[in-house]
Amino acid sequence: MAESLGVIIATEESPSTSEFSFVAKEKSVKKGQYVQVSHGKGTMFGFVSEVFKSNRYFERPESVADFEKSAGISSQFPSDSWEYVIGAVKILGVFNNSRFERAFTPPSPGAAVHIADNTMLRTFLGFEDNGLHLGSIEHHDVPATVSMTRLLQKHFAILAMSGAGKSHLASVLLEELLERKKEDGRVAVVVIDIHGEYLGFLHDPVFGQKTSLVDGSDICIPLRKVSPETMMEWVPTLSIPQRDVLRHALSALRSEKKDSAGYGFNELLEAVERTDVAKDEVKRALKRSLSELKRYHFLSRKSEKPRLLSDIKPGHMLILDFSSIDSLRKKQILVSLMARRLFSLRKKGKIPPFLLLIEEAHNFAREKAEESEAVSRSIIETIAREGRKFGASLCLISQRPVNLSTTALSQCNTHVILRVTNPNDLDHIQMSSEGIDARVAKSITGLKVGEAIIVGEAVNHPIFVSVRERKSMKREKGAPLHQQAIDFEQKKEKKEKNVEAFL
Ligand SMILES: Nc1ncnc2c1ncn2[C@@H]1O[C@H](COP(=O)(O)OP(=O)(O)OP(=O)(O)O)[C@@H](O)[C@H]1O
Ligand SMILES: [Mg+2]
């Protein structure tokens, strides 16, 4: 065993079954380190929750003030050698017969404290050999290899302020999922990429073979595959008579055009006209409301893109690039369409278990949304509630957790939190994440870019992780600002020169 860090001291409150303090031999004890102490037949495990320094020479203010008037304490006494460091430890459990249990008796004062053994630490935190390698544990040479099943099965959320490293972490996770071996279990991945941040995967020599991309503007589905209920969800403002007409029109089309070349939007409008279940005003109002969907150009006669049945494959990623779509409504409708289709196909066992990763999730499952803006929320909440039974997992990424549906967020059993400074967001995260106590909450504002706290189902204990570098190519849409500015002026100058030359 490694040399001891120090020995346990007796104070008024400790050692107890929940905490102890130790005097450190070296001054190298760090907040956040894991430590262990022999305990009966087992090993007690703890976490350095705070580090204090003390020095008898500086305890009495009046004498310190007195000495500082003359030459100062340090120059007259060997005060440096009297400085000592105390580590306060929160006891996490006892490892006994390869099982972790609660501590029923305190450790003894005078017992030696060691830095935690790496193998035991991995078991303690719940890491697996074939888990997803997201980074490393602070202060320890232990890779954070989180169990895929524990992370994905009950959904997870990545929450942080803008620029804290959410998309970077998501990319690291995607690499891990794409690199998994068949025998370890591979899921399919679908990414709702709002800003074209995941395009690098497509151009990467390794990951490119496992990635396909569909531009959001090219997404389309035959009208035949859309149920009246789904369509009503997209246009929630329809009145009851309007809904009746729509249902009639769609079912008439379905029975009339069974074997033919399918039917599109114009046929739907004609079918609405033909129905005799409502007055002309109702039909006209319905057609007006439906015209919005027509504008979005995603309801087709026959063509379908992506073809989920063939495009969703284990160990493969489908990126839906929404960066060319301006309308939030259209994006929400497409998310609703894709999520519904995926969940329904998965329930029937027609596609493999999948992870649906949604960037800017607060725009698609908004807590307080107008009816017209809530189109995709209900399917996201449904997958959040029922998905785990069917192998349908969600990863919700958001820089505005306050605006994210509490139903969806509370069903995300693991929260990965990166830097957050906004007090409202912090409060919200603390309320919605069960594993976050005041101590962990305090550390969130102090996180640097690329540092994360993982709490919940995926780990046995909240952990701090330094997210690893990515292996895949990074390529984002949009050049840096200064380059865009230079390009703009160059283009303008060229144009002016051309005009001059022409004159
Ligand atoms: N662990 C890390 N190691 C190295 N670089 C990182 C790490 N995490 C983030 N970065 C870098 O920090 C920058 C911001 O990260 P990222 O784009 O992932 O932030 P974000 O939280 O997704 O921001 P936004 O909310 O604006 O989408 C990027 O340039 C990224 O490469
Ligand atoms: Mg991002």
CSV table of C-alpha atoms and ligand atoms in Angstrom, one decimal, residues 161-168 197 399 449-450 467-469 474 476, ligand 1:
chain,number,residue,atom,x,y,z
A,161,MET,CA,-24.0,27.8,-19.7
A,162,SER,CA,-23.0,28.6,-23.2
A,163,GLY,CA,-19.4,27.8,-24.1
A,164,ALA,CA,-18.9,25.5,-21.1
A,165,GLY,CA,-18.3,22.4,-23.2
A,166,LYS,CA,-21.7,20.7,-23.7
A,167,SER,CA,-21.2,19.9,-27.4
A,168,HIS,CA,-17.6,18.9,-26.8
A,197,GLU,CA,-21.8,21.4,-34.7
A,399,GLN,CA,-28.0,26.1,-21.7
A,449,VAL,CA,-14.5,24.8,-19.3
A,450,GLY,CA,-14.4,21.0,-19.9
A,467,VAL,CA,-13.7,15.7,-19.9
A,468,ARG,CA,-11.1,14.1,-22.3
A,469,GLU,CA,-9.9,15.6,-25.6
A,474,LYS,CA,-13.8,19.3,-35.2
A,476,GLU,CA,-18.2,23.7,-37.2
B,1,LIG,N1,-12.8,19.1,-22.3
B,1,LIG,C1,-12.4,20.0,-23.2
B,1,LIG,N2,-11.2,19.9,-23.7
B,1,LIG,C2,-10.8,20.8,-24.6
B,1,LIG,N3,-11.5,21.8,-25.2
B,1,LIG,C3,-12.8,21.9,-24.7
B,1,LIG,C4,-13.3,21.0,-23.8
B,1,LIG,N4,-14.6,21.3,-23.5
B,1,LIG,C5,-14.8,22.4,-24.3
B,1,LIG,N5,-13.8,22.7,-25.1
B,1,LIG,C6,-13.7,23.8,-26.0
B,1,LIG,O1,-14.5,24.9,-25.5
B,1,LIG,C7,-15.2,25.6,-26.5
B,1,LIG,C8,-16.7,25.6,-26.2
B,1,LIG,O2,-17.2,24.3,-26.1
B,1,LIG,P1,-18.6,23.8,-26.6
B,1,LIG,O3,-18.8,24.3,-28.0
B,1,LIG,O4,-18.7,22.4,-26.4
B,1,LIG,O5,-19.6,24.6,-25.6
B,1,LIG,P2,-21.1,24.5,-25.5
B,1,LIG,O6,-21.4,24.4,-24.1
B,1,LIG,O7,-21.7,23.5,-26.4
B,1,LIG,O8,-21.6,26.0,-26.0
B,1,LIG,P3,-23.0,26.4,-26.6
B,1,LIG,O9,-24.0,26.5,-25.5
B,1,LIG,O10,-22.6,27.8,-27.2
B,1,LIG,O11,-23.3,25.5,-27.7
B,1,LIG,C9,-15.0,24.8,-27.8
B,1,LIG,O12,-14.0,25.4,-28.6
B,1,LIG,C10,-14.4,23.4,-27.3
B,1,LIG,O13,-13.6,22.8,-28.2
